[in-house]
XYZ file of C-alpha atoms in Angstrom:
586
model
C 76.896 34.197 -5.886
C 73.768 34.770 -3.961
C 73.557 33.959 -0.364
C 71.885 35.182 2.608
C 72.552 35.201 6.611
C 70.219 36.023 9.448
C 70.760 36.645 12.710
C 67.989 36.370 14.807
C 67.521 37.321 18.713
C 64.923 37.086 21.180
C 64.156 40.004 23.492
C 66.457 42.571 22.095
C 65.485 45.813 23.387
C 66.407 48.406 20.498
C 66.688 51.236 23.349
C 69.618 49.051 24.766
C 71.693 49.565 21.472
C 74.309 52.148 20.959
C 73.050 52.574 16.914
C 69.887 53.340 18.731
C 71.482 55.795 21.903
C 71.908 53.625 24.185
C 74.791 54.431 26.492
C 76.831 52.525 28.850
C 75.981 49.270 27.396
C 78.590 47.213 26.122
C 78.081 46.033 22.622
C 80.973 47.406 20.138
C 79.581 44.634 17.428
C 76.378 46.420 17.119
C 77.626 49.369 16.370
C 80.113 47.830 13.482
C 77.216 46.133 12.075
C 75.311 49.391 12.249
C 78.086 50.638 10.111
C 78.276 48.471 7.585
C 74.318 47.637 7.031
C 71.150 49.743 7.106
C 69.810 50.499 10.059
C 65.703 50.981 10.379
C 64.746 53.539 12.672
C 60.640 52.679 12.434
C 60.310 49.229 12.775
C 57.471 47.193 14.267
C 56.633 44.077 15.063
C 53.687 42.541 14.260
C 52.230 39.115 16.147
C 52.723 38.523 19.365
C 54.674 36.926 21.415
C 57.502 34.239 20.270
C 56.020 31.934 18.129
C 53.478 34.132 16.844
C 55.737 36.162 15.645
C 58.249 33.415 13.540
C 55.092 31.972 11.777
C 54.713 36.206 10.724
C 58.342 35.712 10.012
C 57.408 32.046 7.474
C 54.551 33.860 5.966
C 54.338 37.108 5.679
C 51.316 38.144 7.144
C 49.793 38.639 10.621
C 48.682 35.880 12.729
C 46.787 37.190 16.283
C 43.737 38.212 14.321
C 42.863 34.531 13.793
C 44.688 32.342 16.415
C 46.810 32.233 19.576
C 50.038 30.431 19.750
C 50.611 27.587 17.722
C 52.318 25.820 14.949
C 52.319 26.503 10.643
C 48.942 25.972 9.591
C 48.564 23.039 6.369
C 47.329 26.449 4.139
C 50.603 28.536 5.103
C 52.887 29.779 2.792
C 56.584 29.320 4.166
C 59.405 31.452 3.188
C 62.594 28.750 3.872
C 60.208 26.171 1.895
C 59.067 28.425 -0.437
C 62.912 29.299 -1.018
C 64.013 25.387 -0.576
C 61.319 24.631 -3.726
C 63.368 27.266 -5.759
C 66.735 25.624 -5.596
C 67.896 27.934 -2.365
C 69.346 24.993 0.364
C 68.417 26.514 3.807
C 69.212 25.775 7.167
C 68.432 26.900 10.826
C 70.423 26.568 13.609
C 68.904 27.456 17.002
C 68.539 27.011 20.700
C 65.094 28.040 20.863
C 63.277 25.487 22.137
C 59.345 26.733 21.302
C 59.843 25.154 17.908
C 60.329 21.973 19.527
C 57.314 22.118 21.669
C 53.532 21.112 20.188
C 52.889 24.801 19.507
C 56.146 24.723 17.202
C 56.516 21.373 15.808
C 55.930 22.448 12.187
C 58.428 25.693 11.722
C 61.948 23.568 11.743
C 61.147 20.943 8.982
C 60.481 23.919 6.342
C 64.049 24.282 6.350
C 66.497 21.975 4.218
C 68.396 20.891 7.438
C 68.311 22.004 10.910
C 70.269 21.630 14.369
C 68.952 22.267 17.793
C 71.111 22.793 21.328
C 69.672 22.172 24.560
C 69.187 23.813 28.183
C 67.351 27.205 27.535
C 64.937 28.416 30.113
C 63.111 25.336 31.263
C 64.078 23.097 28.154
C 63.118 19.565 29.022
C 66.636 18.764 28.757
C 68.732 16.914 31.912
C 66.657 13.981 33.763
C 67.024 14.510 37.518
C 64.815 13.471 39.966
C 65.703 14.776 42.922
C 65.050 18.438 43.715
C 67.913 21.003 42.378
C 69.522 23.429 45.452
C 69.286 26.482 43.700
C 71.294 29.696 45.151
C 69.969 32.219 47.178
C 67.743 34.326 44.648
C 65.023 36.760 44.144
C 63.829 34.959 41.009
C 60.045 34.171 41.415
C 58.785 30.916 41.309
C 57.197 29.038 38.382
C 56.786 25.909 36.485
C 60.054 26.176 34.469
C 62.334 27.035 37.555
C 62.848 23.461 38.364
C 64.107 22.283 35.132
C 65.677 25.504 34.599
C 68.185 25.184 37.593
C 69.072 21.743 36.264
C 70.281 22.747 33.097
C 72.216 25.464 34.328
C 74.506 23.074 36.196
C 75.098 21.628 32.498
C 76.174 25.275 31.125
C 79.188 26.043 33.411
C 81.276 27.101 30.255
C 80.550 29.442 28.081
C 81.763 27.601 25.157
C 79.137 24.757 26.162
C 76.325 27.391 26.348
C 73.470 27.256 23.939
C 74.033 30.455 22.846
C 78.034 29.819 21.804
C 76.822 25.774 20.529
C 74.019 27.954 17.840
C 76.755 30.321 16.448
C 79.301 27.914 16.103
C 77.127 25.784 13.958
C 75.531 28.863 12.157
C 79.751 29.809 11.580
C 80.159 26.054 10.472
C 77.378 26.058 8.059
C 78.967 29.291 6.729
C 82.549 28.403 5.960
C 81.248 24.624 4.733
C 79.343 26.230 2.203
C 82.045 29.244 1.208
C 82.127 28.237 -2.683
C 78.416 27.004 -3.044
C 75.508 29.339 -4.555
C 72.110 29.611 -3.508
C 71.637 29.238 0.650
C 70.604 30.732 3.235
C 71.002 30.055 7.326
C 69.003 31.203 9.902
C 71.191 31.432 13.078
C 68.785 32.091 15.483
C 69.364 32.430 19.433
C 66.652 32.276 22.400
C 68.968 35.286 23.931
C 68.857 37.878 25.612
C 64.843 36.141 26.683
C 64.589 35.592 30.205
C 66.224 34.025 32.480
C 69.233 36.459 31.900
C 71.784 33.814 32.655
C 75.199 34.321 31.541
C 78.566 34.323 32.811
C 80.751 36.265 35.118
C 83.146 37.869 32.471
C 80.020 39.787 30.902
C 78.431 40.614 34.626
C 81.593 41.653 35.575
C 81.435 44.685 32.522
C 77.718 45.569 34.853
C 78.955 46.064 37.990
C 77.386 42.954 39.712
C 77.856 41.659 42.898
C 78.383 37.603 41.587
C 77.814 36.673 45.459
C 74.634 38.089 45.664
C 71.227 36.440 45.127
C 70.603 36.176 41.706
C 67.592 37.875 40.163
C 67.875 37.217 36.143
C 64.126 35.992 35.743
C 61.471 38.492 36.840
C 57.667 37.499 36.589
C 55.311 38.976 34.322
C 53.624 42.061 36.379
C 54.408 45.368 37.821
C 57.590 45.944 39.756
C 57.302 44.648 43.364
C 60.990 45.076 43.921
C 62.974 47.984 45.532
C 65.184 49.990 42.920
C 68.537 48.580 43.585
C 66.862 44.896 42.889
C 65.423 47.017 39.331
C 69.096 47.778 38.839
C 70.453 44.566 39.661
C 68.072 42.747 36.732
C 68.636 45.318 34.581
C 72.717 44.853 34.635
C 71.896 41.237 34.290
C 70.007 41.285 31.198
C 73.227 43.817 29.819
C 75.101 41.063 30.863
C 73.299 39.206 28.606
C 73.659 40.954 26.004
C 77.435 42.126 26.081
C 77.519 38.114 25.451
C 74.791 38.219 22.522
C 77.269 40.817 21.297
C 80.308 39.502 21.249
C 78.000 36.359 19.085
C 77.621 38.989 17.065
C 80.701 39.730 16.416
C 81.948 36.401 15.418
C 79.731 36.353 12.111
C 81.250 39.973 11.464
C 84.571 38.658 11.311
C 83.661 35.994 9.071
C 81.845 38.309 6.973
C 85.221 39.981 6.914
C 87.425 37.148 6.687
C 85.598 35.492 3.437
C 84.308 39.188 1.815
C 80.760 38.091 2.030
C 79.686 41.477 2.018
C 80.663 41.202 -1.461
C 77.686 38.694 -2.045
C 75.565 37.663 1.301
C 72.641 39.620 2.376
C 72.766 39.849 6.384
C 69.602 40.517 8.448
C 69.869 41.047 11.948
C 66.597 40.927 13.928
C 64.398 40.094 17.137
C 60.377 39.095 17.581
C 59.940 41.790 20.221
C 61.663 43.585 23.199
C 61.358 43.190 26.928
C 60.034 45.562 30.210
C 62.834 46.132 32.673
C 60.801 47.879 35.191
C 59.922 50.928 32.713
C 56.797 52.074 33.522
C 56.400 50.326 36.740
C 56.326 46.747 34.695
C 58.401 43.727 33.582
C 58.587 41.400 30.733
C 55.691 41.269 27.893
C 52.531 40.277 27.105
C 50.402 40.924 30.684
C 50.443 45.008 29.698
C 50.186 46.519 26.372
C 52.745 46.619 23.932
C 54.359 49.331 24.498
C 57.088 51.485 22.693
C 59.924 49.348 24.524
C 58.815 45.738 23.609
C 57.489 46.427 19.881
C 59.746 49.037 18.360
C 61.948 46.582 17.706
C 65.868 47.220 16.238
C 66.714 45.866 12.370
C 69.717 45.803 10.421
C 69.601 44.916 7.203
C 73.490 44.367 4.374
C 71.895 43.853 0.869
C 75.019 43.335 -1.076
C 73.579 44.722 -4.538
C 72.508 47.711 -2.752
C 75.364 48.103 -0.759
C 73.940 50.807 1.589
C 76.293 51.046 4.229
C 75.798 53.435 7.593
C 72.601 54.606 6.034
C 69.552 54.871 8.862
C 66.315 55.147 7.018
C 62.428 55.599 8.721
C 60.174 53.641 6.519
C 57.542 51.896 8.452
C 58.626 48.029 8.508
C 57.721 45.178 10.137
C 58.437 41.468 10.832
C 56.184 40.346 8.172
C 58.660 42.324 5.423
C 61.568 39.751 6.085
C 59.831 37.177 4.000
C 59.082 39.234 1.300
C 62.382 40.306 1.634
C 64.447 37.024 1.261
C 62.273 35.897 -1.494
C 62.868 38.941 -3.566
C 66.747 38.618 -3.130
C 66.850 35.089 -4.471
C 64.320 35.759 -7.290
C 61.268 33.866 -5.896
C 57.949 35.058 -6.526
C 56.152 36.671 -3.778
C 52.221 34.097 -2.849
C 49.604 36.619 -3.455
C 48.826 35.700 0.023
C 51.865 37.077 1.516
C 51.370 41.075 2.917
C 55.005 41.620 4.092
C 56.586 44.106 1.684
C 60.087 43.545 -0.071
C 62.657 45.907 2.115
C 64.331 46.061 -1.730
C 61.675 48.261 -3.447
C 60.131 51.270 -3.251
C 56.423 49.995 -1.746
C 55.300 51.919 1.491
C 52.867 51.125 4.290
C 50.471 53.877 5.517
C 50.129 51.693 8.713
C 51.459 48.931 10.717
C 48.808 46.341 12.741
C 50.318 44.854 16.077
C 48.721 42.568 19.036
C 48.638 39.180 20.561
C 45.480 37.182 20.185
C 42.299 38.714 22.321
C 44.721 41.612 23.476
C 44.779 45.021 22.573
C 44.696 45.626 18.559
C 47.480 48.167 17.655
C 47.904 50.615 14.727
C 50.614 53.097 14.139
C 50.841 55.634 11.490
C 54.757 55.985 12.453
C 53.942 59.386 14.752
C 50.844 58.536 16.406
C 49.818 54.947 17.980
C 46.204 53.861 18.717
C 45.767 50.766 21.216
C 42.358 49.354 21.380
C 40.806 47.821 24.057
C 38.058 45.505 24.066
C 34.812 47.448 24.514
C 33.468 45.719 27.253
C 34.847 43.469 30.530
C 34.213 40.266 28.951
C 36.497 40.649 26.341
C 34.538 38.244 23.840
C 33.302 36.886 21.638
C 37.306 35.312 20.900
C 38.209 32.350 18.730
C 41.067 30.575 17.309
C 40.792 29.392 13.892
C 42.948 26.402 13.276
C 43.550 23.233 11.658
C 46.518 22.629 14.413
C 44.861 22.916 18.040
C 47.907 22.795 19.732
C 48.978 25.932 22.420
C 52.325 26.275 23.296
C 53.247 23.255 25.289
C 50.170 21.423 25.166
C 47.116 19.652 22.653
C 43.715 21.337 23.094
C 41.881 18.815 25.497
C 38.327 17.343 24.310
C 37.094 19.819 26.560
C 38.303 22.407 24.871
C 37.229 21.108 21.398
C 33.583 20.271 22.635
C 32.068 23.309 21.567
C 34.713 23.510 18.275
C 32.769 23.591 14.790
C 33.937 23.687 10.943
C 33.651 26.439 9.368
C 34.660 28.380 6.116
C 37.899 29.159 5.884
C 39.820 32.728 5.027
C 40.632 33.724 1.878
C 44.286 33.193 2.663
C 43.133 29.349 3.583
C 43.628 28.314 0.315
C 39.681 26.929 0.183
C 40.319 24.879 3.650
C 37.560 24.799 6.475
C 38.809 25.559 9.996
C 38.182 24.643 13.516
C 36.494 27.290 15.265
C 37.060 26.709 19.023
C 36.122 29.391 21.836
C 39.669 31.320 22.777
C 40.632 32.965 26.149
C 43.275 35.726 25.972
C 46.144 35.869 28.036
C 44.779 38.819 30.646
C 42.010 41.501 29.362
C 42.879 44.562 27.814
C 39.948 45.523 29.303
C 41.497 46.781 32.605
C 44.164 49.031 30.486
C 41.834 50.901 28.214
C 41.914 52.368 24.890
C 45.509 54.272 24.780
C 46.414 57.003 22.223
C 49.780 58.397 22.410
C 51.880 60.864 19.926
C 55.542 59.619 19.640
C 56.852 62.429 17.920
C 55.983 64.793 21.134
C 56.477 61.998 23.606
C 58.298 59.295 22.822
C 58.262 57.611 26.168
C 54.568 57.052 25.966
C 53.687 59.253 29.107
C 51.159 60.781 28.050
C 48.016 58.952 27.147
C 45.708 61.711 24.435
C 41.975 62.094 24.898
C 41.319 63.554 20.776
C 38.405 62.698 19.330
C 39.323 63.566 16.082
C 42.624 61.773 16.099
C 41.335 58.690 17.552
C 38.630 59.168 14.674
C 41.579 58.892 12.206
C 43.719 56.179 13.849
C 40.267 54.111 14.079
C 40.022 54.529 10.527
C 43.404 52.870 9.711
C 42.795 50.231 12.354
C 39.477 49.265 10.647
C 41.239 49.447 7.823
C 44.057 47.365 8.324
C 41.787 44.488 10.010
C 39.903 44.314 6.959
C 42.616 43.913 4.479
C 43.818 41.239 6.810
C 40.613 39.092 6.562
C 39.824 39.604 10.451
C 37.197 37.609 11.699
C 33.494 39.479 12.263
C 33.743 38.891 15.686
C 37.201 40.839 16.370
C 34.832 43.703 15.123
C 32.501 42.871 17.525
C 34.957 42.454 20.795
C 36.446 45.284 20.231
C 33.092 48.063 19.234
C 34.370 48.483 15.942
C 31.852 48.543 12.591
C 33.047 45.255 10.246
C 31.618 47.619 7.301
C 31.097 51.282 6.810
C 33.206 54.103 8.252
C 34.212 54.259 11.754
C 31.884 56.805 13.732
C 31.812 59.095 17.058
C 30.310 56.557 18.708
C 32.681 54.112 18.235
C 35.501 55.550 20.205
C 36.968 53.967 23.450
C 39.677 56.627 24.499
C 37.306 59.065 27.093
C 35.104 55.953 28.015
C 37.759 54.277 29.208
C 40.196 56.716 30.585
C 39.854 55.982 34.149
C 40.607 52.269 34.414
C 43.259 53.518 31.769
C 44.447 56.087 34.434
C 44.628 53.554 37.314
C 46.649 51.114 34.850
C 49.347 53.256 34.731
C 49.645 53.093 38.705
C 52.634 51.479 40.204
C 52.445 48.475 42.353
C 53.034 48.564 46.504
C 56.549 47.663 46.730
C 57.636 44.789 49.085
C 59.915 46.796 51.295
C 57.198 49.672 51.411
C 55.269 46.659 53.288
C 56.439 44.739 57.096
C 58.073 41.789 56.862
C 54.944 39.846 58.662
C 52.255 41.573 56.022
C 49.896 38.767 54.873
C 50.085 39.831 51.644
C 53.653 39.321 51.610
C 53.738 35.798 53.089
C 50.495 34.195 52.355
C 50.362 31.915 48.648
C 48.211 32.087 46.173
C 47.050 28.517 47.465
C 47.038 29.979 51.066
C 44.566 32.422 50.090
C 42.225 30.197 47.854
C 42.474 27.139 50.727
C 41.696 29.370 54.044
C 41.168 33.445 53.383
C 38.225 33.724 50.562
C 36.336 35.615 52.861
C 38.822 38.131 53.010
C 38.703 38.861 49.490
C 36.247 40.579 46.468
C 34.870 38.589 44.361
C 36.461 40.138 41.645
C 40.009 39.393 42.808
C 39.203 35.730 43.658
C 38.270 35.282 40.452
C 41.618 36.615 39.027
C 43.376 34.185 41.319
C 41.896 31.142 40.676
C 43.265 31.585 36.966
C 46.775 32.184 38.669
C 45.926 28.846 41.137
C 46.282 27.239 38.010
C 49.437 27.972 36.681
C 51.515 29.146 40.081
C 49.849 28.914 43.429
C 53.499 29.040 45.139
C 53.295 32.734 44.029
C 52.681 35.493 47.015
C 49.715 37.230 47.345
C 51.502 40.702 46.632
C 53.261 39.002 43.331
C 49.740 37.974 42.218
C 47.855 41.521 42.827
C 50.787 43.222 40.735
C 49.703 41.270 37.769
C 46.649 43.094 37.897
C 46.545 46.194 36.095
C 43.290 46.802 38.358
C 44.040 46.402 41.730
C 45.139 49.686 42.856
C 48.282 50.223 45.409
C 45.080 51.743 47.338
C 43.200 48.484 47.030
C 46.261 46.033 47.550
C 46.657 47.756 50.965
C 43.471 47.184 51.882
C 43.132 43.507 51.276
C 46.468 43.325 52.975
C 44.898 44.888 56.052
C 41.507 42.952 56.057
C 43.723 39.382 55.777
C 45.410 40.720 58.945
C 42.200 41.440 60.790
C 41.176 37.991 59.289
C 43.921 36.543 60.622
C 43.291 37.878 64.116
C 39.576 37.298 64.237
C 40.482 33.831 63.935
C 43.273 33.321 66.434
C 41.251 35.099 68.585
């Protein structure tokens, strides 16, 4: 018999794991599995954020060198098809609705079967036209709050929860299939992601107040909150958790009910982690990536190994998984493929991490090196795709006006591409070029200014964008040489260690600030409609991106998603909107 389970989360934070220290968290299952699997103490991942990273997962290889969000390309290699062409029967059963979305539509049918359950997040789930009354809360306001507060009235039970409705059918699969050879089933929950909702036996086992406003969805920018609101989100996300745990837990005991250790490989996994006010900052993707959201936690049972409580620090990453499966069930590894097999003895000097037009990340395992782009513009930037769909939308004609066929990659299998002009998702830009030592500081503190270090790490990075096919112009955005050896003059980390420096400031709390402060209780839409005047140029421009997407946020919520704007600065448009303000009633 040959069969193989994973797990698969979404947001776990490795440092809230007792195999990895963590204290005072309830989750017993994670320490059994840690017990009876290997657990990797140095592993990365690679693509960011969620669907960047399963296509990593399909193929093997990075993905936010080349494009942004968005679906299986016709030229990629996919590790459930590749295993479902071999005779393997696979099947995924998930709540996580990205795959159903247009910048997921072509991960699910690579799998033999599939089932999906509703009501994560703001799954376009439950019809209801008329306005939900949600409960008092300190959740912040966005597009998927609506629909999100309409599901929830749908998940009252825990045993009609997503979460519970996934692992049931990932159990069910399991004991269906107890005599047959040859699967493998991806049981794969949106949990612990954002909102934190759960249920009051698990925030009971936190301490929370259940009558109190609810705050399980902070936004996407530094903490704004006061420290017992920090605490309160943290204990909900633990909450969270304690219930991903006790998920957990269930596929243990069948493991032990049916000896499948005996014969059934078991992964256990996440894409990334999550910022719960560390370093001044919540959630992912508007900051670096930091130690806390890409050291991610893996636990790997490979039954003809059988290497139990064993905790090993080989430099892994997402893209290994692949690799992985394929080598367990005797499938041949596309040359195309970069992941290495967790089963044999192959070892990477370096791991590359980023999200497309972000920061481009190398770690040797001790030191990491975080690129910035070398100037404010952050270009040139393009996705290459034969899919232009982002995550929950087509590219317009607009978009695609300026689009033109080119070559393709070596790993395109001979197929032109679209290339269409990109945007990131914020500039790196405004963080700097960060270099930090994780063997002396492990909390990334302490930014390094060494030339000769950053010399070295450069290398690698150059290195490692190379043997990944990057496109010229990533070389370009980011200062780097496409050929030859990296030089002094390419380095970033002393150019760009002020704006680095003011990065790493905190945000103006809201109850450092009156009640009546304009930037408290004036909108994003407030601000672009009546106060322009009041503002720089610089920051208008910032907000007419956020006009966009949420102009129902406060002014103070929009300047804390701006690495830039220091606590000085956000004090001082605060002040000039007030005198504003008067000028005009007077």
């Amino acid at each position: 018999m040959r069969r193989a389970v994973m797990v698969m989360y979404d947001s776990l934070n490795r440092r809230m794991l007792p195999p990895y220290g963590a204290e005072g968290v309830h989750a017993p299952n994670f320490s059994r599995l840690a017990e009876r699997s290997v657990t990797y103490d140095n592993c990365y991942a690679g693509s960011m954020p969620c669907m960047p990273a399963r296509r990593e997962l399909h193929t093997g290889r990075y993905n936010f060198l080349h494009r942004s969000w968005g679906p299986l390309e016709p030229y990629d290699d996919s590790t459930p098809e590749l295993l479902r062409q071999h005779g393997v029967y696979t099947h995924l059963a998930t709540d996580h609705q990205h795959y159903w979305e247009d910048g997921g539509a072509t991960y699910h049918n690579r799998f033999s079967t599939y089932e999906f359950f509703r009501g994560q997040e703001g799954d376009r789930w439950k019809g209801h036209v008329r306005d939900p009354e949600p409960p008092p809360t300190l959740n912040g306001s966005n597009f998927l709050s609506r629909q999100d507060w309409i599901n929830r009235q749908y998940l009252t039970d825990e045993s009609r929860h997503s979460q519970t409705l996934t692992f049931d059918a990932g159990i069910e699969f399991i004991r269906t299939n107890l005599a047959e050879d040859r699967w493998f089933v991806q049981i794969e929950t949106f949990d612990p992601h954002e909102p934190f909702f759960s249920y009051d036996e698990y925030r009971r086992l936190q301490g929370i107040d259940t009558e109190a406003p609810v705050f399980d969805w902070p936004s996407y920018r530094r903490v704004i909150e006061a420290p017992g609101e920090v605490e309160r989100a943290r204990g909900e996300y633990l909450a969270l958790l304690a219930m991903c745990d006790r998920s957990l837990g269930r596929v243990l005991d069948v493991f032990d009910e049916h000896s499948l250790w005996d014969d059934t490989m078991l992964i256990v996994c996440t894409d990334h982690g999550f910022l719960l006010g560390e370093r001044g900052w919540w959630g992912k993707s508007v900051q670096p990536w930091f130690d806390e959201t890409i050291h991610t936690p893996l636990f790997v049972w490979d039954p003809e190994a059988a290497a139990a409580g064993v905790r090993r620090d080989a430099l892994v990453q997402t893209i290994d998984l692949g690799p992985t499966l394929l080598d367990y069930f005797d499938v041949e590894r596309p040359p195309d493929m970069q992941g290495l097999s967790l089963r044999g003895n192959e070892m990477r000097e370096a791991a590359l991490f980023g999200a497309h037009g972000g920061h481009v990340n190398v770690t040797d395992g001790r030191y990491v090196y975080m690129r910035a782009c070398a100037d404010p513009t952050n270009t040139p930037l393009y996705d290459y795709t034969l899919m232009p769909t982002h995550m929950r939308a087509r590219f317009t004609p607009q978009e695609l006006h300026d689009a033109s066929l080119v070559a393709g990659f070596g790993f395109t299998k001979g197929a032109p591409l679209l290339r269409v002009p990109s945007q990131a998702l914020g500039n790196p830009w405004w963080h700097g070029s960060l270099l930090f030592d994780l063997e002396h500081d492990p909390q990334q503190r302490t930014p390094l200014a060494d030339d000769d270090l950053e010399l070295r790490m450069a290398g690698l990075l150059v290195d490692e964008m190379r043997r990944n096919d990057a496109p010229a112009e990533q070389f370009v955005r980011l200062g780097l040489p496409a050929d030859g050896p990296v030089q002094p003059e390419h380095l970033l980390v002393k150019r760009q260690w002020q704006q680095a420096q003011r990065a790493l400031q905190p945000a103006v709390r809201r109850d450092e600030l009156p009640a009546d402060a304009p930037i408290r209780k004036l909108t994003v839409r407030d601000v672009l409609t009546d106060h322009r005047d009041a503002l720089p140029d610089d920051v208008l421009a910032g907000l007419r991106g956020m006009g966009r997407f949420n102009p129902a946020a406060t002014l103070l919520e929009a300047l804390a998603g701006h690495p830039g704007i220091s606590p000085e600065l956000m004090l001082k448009i605060d002040a000039d909107l007030a005198s504003s303000t008067e000028n005009r009633m007077g």
